[in-house]
Amino acid sequence: MSPRLARIGLFVAAASAPVVFVLVPIAAFLIMSFWRVETSQLVPDMTVANYAAFFASDTYPRVFIETLQLCAIVAVIGVALGYPIAYLIWRQHGRLRYVLLLLFAIPLFMSYIVKIYTMRSILGLQGFLNQGLVTLGILDQPSLLFIYNRLAILLTMAVIFLPFAILPIYLSLERIPRSLVHASADLGGAPLASFRYVILPLSAPGTIVGALFVFVLALGDFITPQMVGGPSGFTIGRVIWSQFGLAFNWPFGAAMASLLLLVAFVVISLAALIARRQRV
Amino acid sequence: MTVLLELDAVSKSYGATEVLRPTSLEVKDGEFLTILGPSGSGKTTILRLVGGFARPTAGRIRFDGADVTNVPTHKRPFNTVFQDYALFPHMNVARNVGYGLMLRRRPKREIENRVAETLEVVGLSGMLDRYPSQLSGGQRQRVALARALVCDPRLILLDEPLAALDAGLRRQMQLFLKSLQRQVRTTFLFVTHDQEEATTMSDRIVVMNVGHIEQIGTPRDIYYAPASRFVAEFFGDNNILGGTISDGRLQCALGAFPAPPALVEGSAALAAIRPEKVRLGTAAEPADIVFTAAVIDVVFAGAITQVLLRPNASPEAIITAKLTSGAAIGSLAPDASVEVRIAREDAVILPAASP
């Protein structure tokens, strides 16, 4: 094979990976969302009935909106926890910095299911949190305040997805040259003023990316709501999953998944637009 | 002139490494003082200590009589021009320059006027809305200057601010900085490793080497009377001739030079002779030492021609002569034998080892 042909072959191979693994499945979903189901049989068609059914329903759009709200709050909590952590790591010197960073990144290598069970054993009725509060005398008896409700979903997701908030925030902080912080101090900026006018705006793009990561991951997560959410854990992810796994209405599930994808895409584009205006 | 900034036995160590030996230095009000030295000489350390970006291990720093050794950077009443300019990338020129005034909570109107005024001083009017990424290196340099000048500090620290510019622009900025310093009557404490830059701009120069001061003086003082072998070799070119002190004279292979009485009889010493003081074939004065040498190479460099010579009496010592270009010198061929003269009073006699 000539080098030229080899190069073309290599290019095709490299380009086909995202096509095969990303674009084709998405396209398959989009196409399937226009199909219908008749007596438990998939019928290829070109109907918008699935989308119409979604918007006509008085349950699904509400669940959809509530899920978006939930994920937005998770993203806010993720950034509210992740920013101070990333900032404190950034302020350390030498090896300590990377040791801390690694510590916070370790959960990324752990199984997702294990992490959810861990959170359950912390938040549950016999969990560490309840035991601790009872031991300290703050509670008289273990409470169901932290498990099988919306708060439990928020806390669990925020903790599980925390590394995804910390890492991009840390990276954007690390890209800020020390000389800029020095320059701000040199011109009379007290530490708080330097943070507000220099560090915060320059780390904003990373912070937005971190929030996005958490938001999108939370949007696709249907296991956490099911495991710790109890009756309030009915999110759009679970609805979609049940269309595939229980109701055997794949086209309807595909239509809702496509809408979810569309929302995620719009949110990401908006965030990218905001980040670009920061000029960093 | 009164003393504006005073370093009193200031030293800095990182662990066991002493990057600055106890150093005392006075910066006078209104002068352009340059700290000159190779990398690792401690010059940037001094600037970091004065700016408050590092704390001295020992010693005091006083500004205008007040001890500022432990005052945090943001409360020190002087400003810095950083080597990489350190412009805020998310702010336009107007906000970069006005930053110090904004932090001081000056009225908006006053900030606008002051920013426009300062940008005019540095020759950058009408660039208010540009972002640093849209400016050339020279323009960024001027914005950094304006940002340091805008609060009217009595002292400005400049950390190799011209290092990133190309040669032509650098020369232009040297002259500009000097005239700017005269115009705004602010004290400049300038750090550089470039000897020529230091010579063109400074009122006084502090020459540093491995964490201590070798010599302080005007550019002329340092050029014509280097205090040590390091200064003689680092500050401009010098021919160095080694020898021994005997009968109050430095005896070397090419002749004898009168030595200052401080040099001990029998000790090793050297003569430093500027290349432009070496003459070829002209009429001898009684005070000259004269020797014959072979021409190794003739290098034409415009107004000056550099001739490399190997003295017959001491073939391992290569003497460089810088001569005004002309037909006679242009016709010198390698291997030609020439008569070389050096006036005895043009040699600076120094001890061979640094004190």
XYZ file of C-alpha atoms in Angstrom:
635
model
C 0.000 0.000 0.000
C 1.411 3.408 -0.914
C 2.050 5.905 1.899
C -0.639 8.119 0.448
C -3.229 5.369 0.594
C -2.058 4.493 4.113
C -2.575 8.092 5.185
C -6.064 8.160 3.723
C -6.837 4.847 5.394
C -5.640 6.157 8.734
C -7.742 9.287 8.338
C -10.844 7.266 7.528
C -10.216 5.025 10.536
C -9.755 8.026 12.855
C -12.774 9.842 11.484
C -15.011 6.804 11.543
C -14.613 6.198 15.285
C -16.781 9.154 16.384
C -19.156 8.480 13.507
C -19.656 4.833 14.445
C -19.716 5.322 18.204
C -21.483 8.681 18.571
C -23.269 9.906 15.474
C -24.769 6.575 14.364
C -26.390 5.757 17.743
C -27.785 9.296 18.005
C -29.095 9.110 14.469
C -30.640 5.717 15.238
C -32.446 7.263 18.201
C -33.673 10.209 16.199
C -34.991 7.929 13.473
C -36.614 5.567 15.917
C -38.400 8.467 17.611
C -40.517 8.782 14.460
C -41.527 5.100 14.506
C -44.463 3.581 16.322
C -45.383 0.443 18.171
C -48.237 -1.801 17.150
C -49.121 -4.835 19.238
C -45.618 -4.954 20.699
C -44.037 -4.692 17.245
C -41.792 -1.826 16.122
C -43.189 -0.279 12.939
C -40.875 1.985 10.911
C -42.808 5.128 10.066
C -42.493 8.896 9.816
C -44.911 10.093 12.473
C -44.594 12.893 15.024
C -47.175 11.133 17.191
C -44.603 10.355 19.899
C -43.681 14.023 20.283
C -47.337 15.041 20.190
C -48.133 12.469 22.898
C -45.343 13.846 25.064
C -46.537 17.443 24.892
C -50.192 16.425 25.264
C -49.485 14.467 28.432
C -50.020 16.295 31.690
C -47.375 14.239 33.530
C -44.330 13.995 31.292
C -43.653 17.689 30.505
C -43.969 18.450 34.233
C -41.501 15.669 35.129
C -39.217 16.942 32.364
C -39.205 20.505 33.752
C -38.785 19.276 37.324
C -35.833 17.144 36.241
C -34.212 20.167 34.573
C -34.705 22.137 37.789
C -33.278 19.323 39.881
C -30.227 19.010 37.637
C -29.707 22.786 37.676
C -29.730 22.754 41.482
C -27.295 19.802 41.494
C -25.023 21.803 39.177
C -25.200 24.817 41.498
C -24.426 22.672 44.555
C -21.613 20.959 42.639
C -19.994 24.293 41.807
C -20.653 25.710 45.285
C -18.777 22.743 46.786
C -16.286 22.308 43.951
C -15.077 25.892 43.618
C -13.820 26.322 47.198
C -12.183 22.882 47.058
C -10.478 23.618 43.723
C -9.416 27.043 45.029
C -7.901 25.594 48.211
C -6.009 22.959 46.210
C -4.739 25.680 43.881
C -3.436 27.741 46.798
C -1.221 24.869 48.007
C 2.383 24.562 46.926
C 4.417 21.781 45.398
C 3.548 18.124 45.851
C 0.669 18.678 48.310
C -1.306 20.204 45.460
C -1.163 17.107 43.296
C -1.734 14.738 46.194
C -4.921 16.625 47.076
C -6.014 16.769 43.459
C -5.485 13.029 43.113
C -7.473 12.402 46.306
C -10.438 14.259 44.881
C -10.075 12.503 41.522
C -9.910 8.970 42.975
C -13.740 8.575 43.042
C -13.590 8.798 39.238
C -11.979 5.359 39.218
C -14.629 3.820 41.433
C -17.778 2.101 40.285
C -20.758 4.373 40.083
C -23.026 1.845 41.797
C -20.567 1.485 44.689
C -20.636 5.239 45.145
C -24.424 5.303 45.294
C -24.486 2.534 47.905
C -21.856 4.438 49.862
C -24.026 7.541 49.815
C -26.995 5.430 50.907
C -25.043 4.066 53.843
C -24.199 7.637 54.823
C -27.641 9.185 54.364
C -29.860 6.207 55.315
C -31.932 5.659 58.425
C -29.108 3.684 60.063
C -26.478 5.722 58.199
C -23.422 7.524 59.521
C -25.087 10.910 59.295
C -28.062 9.874 61.444
C -25.887 7.996 63.908
C -23.583 10.969 64.215
C -26.431 13.415 64.771
C -28.050 11.151 67.349
C -24.729 10.632 69.161
C -24.196 14.373 69.236
C -27.706 14.793 70.646
C -28.881 16.964 67.774
C -31.538 14.369 66.872
C -33.511 12.233 69.332
C -33.844 9.361 66.920
C -32.670 8.542 63.375
C -34.562 10.608 60.804
C -35.711 9.918 57.243
C -34.871 13.537 56.442
C -31.863 12.588 54.325
C -33.039 9.575 52.376
C -35.801 8.727 49.889
C -36.551 12.351 49.029
C -35.453 15.161 46.767
C -32.745 16.296 49.194
C -31.194 12.821 49.049
C -31.064 12.968 45.223
C -29.501 16.426 45.325
C -26.858 15.469 47.876
C -25.984 12.132 46.289
C -25.667 13.508 42.766
C -23.708 16.551 43.943
C -21.214 14.362 45.800
C -20.900 11.728 43.078
C -20.351 14.293 40.343
C -18.130 16.579 42.467
C -14.847 15.557 40.755
C -16.336 16.655 37.436
C -16.839 20.130 38.907
C -13.488 20.307 40.704
C -11.262 19.311 37.786
C -12.258 21.938 35.190
C -12.380 24.665 37.865
C -8.922 23.677 39.078
C -7.579 23.635 35.531
C -8.909 27.128 34.834
C -7.381 28.398 38.089
C -4.048 26.839 37.255
C -4.016 28.592 33.890
C -4.053 31.985 35.633
C -0.451 33.251 35.640
C 0.786 34.062 39.161
C 2.036 37.379 37.797
C -1.591 38.510 37.272
C -2.347 37.926 40.941
C 0.879 39.739 41.820
C -0.025 42.601 39.500
C -3.414 42.973 41.141
C -1.829 43.093 44.617
C 0.850 45.440 43.326
C -1.799 47.903 42.137
C -3.405 47.926 45.578
C -5.735 44.944 45.394
C -6.360 43.356 48.801
C -6.752 39.540 48.536
C -10.540 39.767 48.340
C -10.470 42.433 45.613
C -7.921 40.425 43.607
C -10.197 37.412 43.861
C -13.248 39.343 42.724
C -11.702 41.259 39.835
C -9.038 38.866 38.561
C -9.298 35.270 39.808
C -13.062 34.848 39.658
C -13.569 36.241 36.130
C -10.573 34.333 34.772
C -11.786 31.051 36.256
C -15.360 31.605 35.072
C -15.029 29.523 31.863
C -13.786 26.501 33.825
C -16.522 27.015 36.368
C -19.147 27.055 33.621
C -17.684 23.873 32.140
C -17.751 22.253 35.589
C -21.390 23.204 36.103
C -22.206 21.848 32.635
C -20.505 18.529 33.309
C -22.499 18.092 36.494
C -25.741 19.234 34.846
C -25.446 16.913 31.860
C -24.356 13.942 33.973
C -27.241 14.517 36.366
C -29.640 14.788 33.436
C -28.701 11.330 32.214
C -28.626 9.713 35.652
C -31.703 7.533 36.280
C -30.153 5.188 38.857
C -29.483 7.695 41.642
C -33.118 8.936 41.760
C -34.302 5.352 41.833
C -31.886 4.264 44.573
C -32.098 7.192 46.989
C -35.049 9.238 45.718
C -37.992 7.177 46.955
C -41.337 8.501 45.734
C -39.857 11.852 44.644
C -37.246 10.138 42.503
C -39.410 10.120 39.406
C -37.173 11.928 36.911
C -37.306 12.030 33.144
C -34.359 9.638 33.027
C -36.419 7.039 34.828
C -39.400 7.717 32.585
C -37.298 7.117 29.499
C -35.751 4.010 31.021
C -39.196 2.607 31.845
C -40.353 3.140 28.247
C -37.512 0.891 27.121
C -37.377 -1.569 29.976
C -41.002 -1.926 31.073
C -43.502 -0.421 28.681
C -41.712 -1.607 25.575
C -42.468 1.651 23.801
C -39.036 2.306 22.338
C -40.127 5.030 19.877
C -41.768 7.049 22.669
C -38.644 6.608 24.832
C -36.483 7.639 21.885
C -38.583 10.773 21.353
C -38.161 11.829 24.982
C -34.437 11.009 24.861
C -34.123 13.152 21.739
C -35.814 16.057 23.518
C -33.427 15.600 26.447
C -30.483 15.603 24.059
C -31.799 18.785 22.439
C -32.031 20.526 25.830
C -28.515 19.415 26.781
C -27.248 20.672 23.436
C -28.934 24.072 23.854
C -27.557 24.461 27.394
C -24.018 23.563 26.270
C -24.197 26.018 23.353
C -25.408 28.804 25.640
C -22.606 28.119 28.106
C -20.031 28.073 25.304
C -21.353 31.442 24.130
C -21.019 32.923 27.620
C -17.551 31.445 28.064
C -16.387 32.894 24.740
C -17.478 36.384 25.791
C -15.044 36.161 28.717
C -12.104 36.541 26.291
C -9.893 34.079 28.026
C 19.145 64.066 46.890
C 17.272 62.324 49.643
C 17.149 58.563 49.985
C 13.783 57.165 48.889
C 14.329 53.429 49.269
C 16.834 51.799 51.555
C 17.865 48.161 51.802
C 19.623 47.544 55.089
C 21.593 44.257 55.177
C 18.766 42.473 53.361
C 19.333 38.799 52.592
C 17.229 35.971 51.207
C 17.683 32.224 51.486
C 15.574 29.376 50.178
C 16.393 26.488 52.496
C 20.168 26.223 52.569
C 20.632 28.236 49.379
C 21.450 31.875 49.944
C 20.298 33.666 46.782
C 21.039 37.110 48.203
C 23.864 37.760 50.667
C 23.280 40.591 53.169
C 23.031 43.573 50.864
C 22.676 47.268 51.563
C 21.601 49.717 48.923
C 20.209 53.231 48.801
C 17.961 54.426 45.997
C 17.842 58.205 45.768
C 14.678 60.147 45.096
C 14.246 60.792 41.382
C 17.094 58.657 40.058
C 17.103 55.946 37.425
C 18.885 53.087 39.167
C 19.601 49.858 37.319
C 20.466 46.549 38.926
C 22.599 44.697 36.398
C 23.752 41.121 36.606
C 23.694 37.717 34.944
C 20.920 35.266 35.817
C 21.297 33.928 39.332
C 22.981 37.120 40.523
C 20.133 38.014 42.877
C 18.905 41.049 40.955
C 15.340 39.791 40.518
C 15.318 38.686 44.156
C 15.937 42.280 45.224
C 13.000 43.440 43.116
C 10.733 40.722 44.520
C 11.673 41.698 48.065
C 11.047 45.378 47.400
C 7.733 44.614 45.674
C 6.658 42.443 48.599
C 6.303 39.242 46.555
C 8.823 37.579 48.887
C 9.968 38.316 52.433
C 13.656 38.824 53.264
C 15.313 36.246 55.512
C 17.032 39.069 57.378
C 17.443 42.837 57.120
C 15.068 45.765 56.770
C 13.583 47.598 53.806
C 12.662 51.246 54.333
C 10.675 53.448 52.004
C 10.737 57.177 52.597
C 11.955 56.502 56.137
C 9.188 54.038 57.028
C 9.911 50.343 57.555
C 8.008 48.374 54.892
C 9.772 45.021 55.382
C 6.594 43.237 56.448
C 4.009 45.412 54.706
C 1.927 43.299 52.284
C 2.266 44.057 48.573
C -1.107 45.756 48.211
C -0.244 48.317 50.885
C 3.145 49.264 49.423
C 3.038 52.683 47.760
C 4.886 51.754 44.571
C 4.109 49.848 41.412
C 5.766 47.239 39.234
C 6.140 46.700 35.493
C 6.370 42.939 35.136
C 8.612 41.085 32.735
C 5.658 39.404 31.012
C 3.628 42.658 31.453
C 0.938 40.756 33.429
C -1.906 42.625 31.715
C -5.359 41.378 32.683
C -6.569 39.498 29.577
C -10.263 39.981 30.414
C -10.017 43.764 30.677
C -9.554 46.275 27.888
C -6.787 48.860 27.929
C -8.899 51.434 29.775
C -9.805 49.005 32.564
C -6.265 47.639 32.805
C -4.779 51.102 33.198
C -7.574 52.296 35.481
C -7.400 49.213 37.713
C -5.330 50.822 40.479
C -7.590 53.887 40.566
C -10.736 51.722 40.547
C -9.400 49.856 43.608
C -8.775 53.201 45.277
C -12.460 54.020 44.663
C -11.742 57.186 42.691
C -14.736 58.796 40.975
C -15.454 57.414 37.503
C -14.847 60.762 35.833
C -11.445 61.168 37.456
C -10.422 57.647 36.427
C -11.379 58.299 32.807
C -9.407 61.544 32.684
C -6.382 60.135 34.427
C -6.337 57.011 32.191
C -6.565 59.119 29.034
C -3.801 61.416 30.308
C -1.469 58.548 31.187
C -2.068 56.750 27.899
C -1.134 59.970 26.122
C 2.118 60.147 28.106
C 3.069 56.650 26.955
C 1.921 57.370 23.391
C -1.112 55.087 23.247
C -4.094 57.419 22.920
C -7.205 55.993 21.282
C -6.535 52.371 22.234
C -8.930 52.396 25.188
C -11.208 49.628 23.933
C -8.551 47.201 22.739
C -7.876 43.996 24.629
C -4.297 42.906 25.423
C -4.577 40.085 22.863
C -5.175 42.716 20.168
C -1.980 44.659 20.948
C 1.601 44.255 19.739
C 4.430 43.538 22.173
C 5.520 47.177 22.243
C 1.957 48.370 22.843
C 1.464 45.921 25.724
C 4.688 47.221 27.185
C 3.308 50.755 27.110
C 0.014 49.699 28.671
C 1.945 48.008 31.487
C 3.901 51.229 31.973
C 0.741 53.331 31.986
C -0.872 51.004 34.504
C 2.099 51.429 36.850
C 2.251 55.200 36.329
C -1.438 55.974 36.684
C -1.474 56.101 40.485
C 1.486 58.492 40.518
C 3.788 56.289 42.599
C 7.076 57.797 43.768
C 8.881 54.587 42.843
C 8.408 52.214 39.925
C 9.995 48.775 39.810
C 10.763 47.428 36.342
C 11.608 43.735 35.991
C 13.449 43.261 32.663
C 10.519 44.883 30.863
C 12.308 45.071 27.515
C 13.562 41.474 27.419
C 10.710 40.247 25.219
C 11.033 42.975 22.567
C 13.096 42.681 19.386
C 16.349 44.614 19.137
C 15.106 47.669 17.209
C 12.073 48.188 19.395
C 14.144 47.641 22.504
C 16.530 50.463 21.615
C 13.585 52.751 20.911
C 11.956 51.826 24.246
C 15.220 52.437 26.128
C 15.317 56.045 24.967
C 11.590 56.395 25.584
C 11.856 55.040 29.134
C 14.680 57.425 29.938
C 12.795 60.465 28.660
C 9.602 59.263 30.349
C 11.433 58.959 33.646
C 12.689 62.548 33.327
C 9.221 63.765 32.365
C 7.282 62.145 35.227
C 10.109 62.662 37.769
C 9.529 59.248 39.300
C 12.261 57.058 40.718
C 12.876 54.011 38.512
C 14.388 50.828 39.905
C 15.192 48.830 36.804
C 16.472 45.261 36.586
C 18.263 43.910 33.528
C 20.985 41.527 32.392
C 21.766 43.707 29.374
C 24.849 45.860 29.933
C 24.148 48.174 27.031
C 20.587 48.771 28.231
C 21.884 49.651 31.700
C 24.468 52.047 30.251
C 22.037 53.952 28.026
C 19.337 54.553 30.604
C 20.745 54.671 34.102
C 21.922 57.441 36.393
C 23.614 54.784 38.488
C 24.195 51.075 38.032
C 24.470 48.341 40.630
C 26.463 45.404 39.226
C 25.581 42.118 40.908
C 27.118 38.664 40.817
C 26.136 35.462 42.648
C 24.042 37.151 45.327
C 26.127 40.204 46.139
C 26.930 43.677 44.852
C 30.220 43.947 42.940
C 30.146 47.661 42.258
C 27.827 50.689 42.416
C 28.472 53.745 40.294
C 27.576 55.827 37.271
C 27.847 54.057 33.912
C 31.088 56.009 33.258
C 32.612 55.039 36.597
C 31.898 51.404 36.018
C 33.063 51.436 32.420
C 36.341 53.239 33.032
C 37.095 52.008 36.544
C 35.725 48.486 37.039
C 36.264 47.431 40.635
C 36.765 43.721 40.042
C 37.624 41.197 37.388
C 33.950 40.195 37.165
C 32.856 43.769 36.431
C 35.716 44.223 33.943
C 34.623 41.133 32.007
C 30.828 41.483 32.359
C 30.525 45.211 31.755
C 31.635 45.730 28.163
C 34.585 44.015 26.512
C 38.032 44.055 28.068
C 41.411 42.537 27.228
C 42.625 40.818 30.357
C 46.395 40.405 30.830
C 47.575 38.367 33.808
C 50.814 39.001 35.720
C 52.442 39.521 39.115
C 53.063 42.626 41.210
C 56.734 43.443 41.594
C 58.394 46.791 42.481
C 54.950 48.416 42.623
C 54.277 47.456 39.007
C 52.262 44.756 37.303
C 54.713 42.677 35.317
C 53.193 40.768 32.455
C 54.509 39.221 29.251
C 53.829 42.363 27.184
C 55.310 44.935 29.574
C 54.910 46.565 32.943
C 52.014 48.728 34.178
C 52.110 50.973 37.256
C 50.002 49.295 39.986
C 48.007 50.948 42.754
C 49.738 50.725 46.168
C 46.902 48.594 47.605
C 48.118 45.569 45.640
C 50.513 43.380 47.608
C 54.016 42.754 46.334
C 54.245 39.309 44.716
C 50.464 38.775 44.377
C 48.737 37.807 41.144
C 47.029 40.693 39.381
C 45.664 41.591 35.981
C 45.415 44.498 33.615
C 42.058 45.228 31.961
C 42.348 47.176 28.727
C 39.362 48.311 26.661
C 39.637 47.159 23.010
C 39.164 50.730 21.768
C 42.288 51.763 23.710
C 44.478 49.385 21.714
C 46.186 51.209 18.839
C 48.036 49.901 15.796
C 51.155 51.321 14.145
C 50.672 54.985 15.121
C 53.428 57.168 16.601
C 54.535 55.967 20.033
C 54.195 58.096 23.157
C 56.752 57.621 25.903
C 54.078 56.140 28.225
C 53.115 53.378 25.801
C 53.981 49.766 25.940
C 54.793 48.526 22.459
C 54.852 44.995 21.097
C 54.572 43.233 17.744
C 51.713 40.906 17.038
C 50.288 38.808 14.224
C 46.844 39.617 12.871
C 44.483 36.663 13.316
C 41.317 38.125 11.875
C 39.775 41.416 10.788
C 36.029 41.747 11.445
C 34.263 44.666 9.788
C 31.210 45.842 11.786
C 30.266 49.153 10.161
C 31.736 52.150 11.953
C 34.071 49.904 13.923
C 36.464 47.231 12.750
C 37.556 44.611 15.219
C 41.082 43.220 14.842
C 42.129 40.046 16.667
C 45.859 39.960 17.451
C 48.295 37.351 18.706
C 51.298 39.011 20.426
C 54.638 37.441 19.455
C 55.871 37.660 23.071
C 52.814 35.904 24.485
C 51.073 33.820 21.788
C 48.356 32.440 24.104
C 46.980 35.915 24.942
C 44.637 37.134 22.228
C 44.234 40.895 22.127
C 41.170 42.504 20.577
C 41.433 45.992 19.147
C 38.370 48.027 18.174
C 39.344 50.623 15.617
C 37.508 53.194 13.578
C 36.953 51.651 10.171
C 39.095 52.982 7.356
C 41.081 51.988 4.268
C 44.304 51.253 6.170
C 42.614 48.820 8.522
C 40.503 47.337 5.759
C 43.697 46.340 3.942
C 45.125 44.464 6.938
C 45.488 40.825 5.993
C 45.541 37.852 8.351
C 49.084 36.858 9.404
C 50.370 40.390 8.790
C 52.763 41.577 11.456
C 51.770 44.849 13.151
C 53.081 47.060 15.910
C 50.615 47.390 18.810
C 50.604 50.209 21.390
C 48.737 50.573 24.669
C 49.013 53.663 26.871
C 49.970 52.626 30.391
C 47.307 54.847 31.977
C 44.569 53.135 29.911
C 45.024 49.867 31.782
C 42.987 49.213 34.922
C 45.021 47.091 37.337
C 42.958 44.684 39.490
C 43.732 41.849 41.846
C 43.415 38.497 40.037
C 41.031 36.974 42.562
C 37.733 38.618 43.467
C 37.745 39.881 47.057
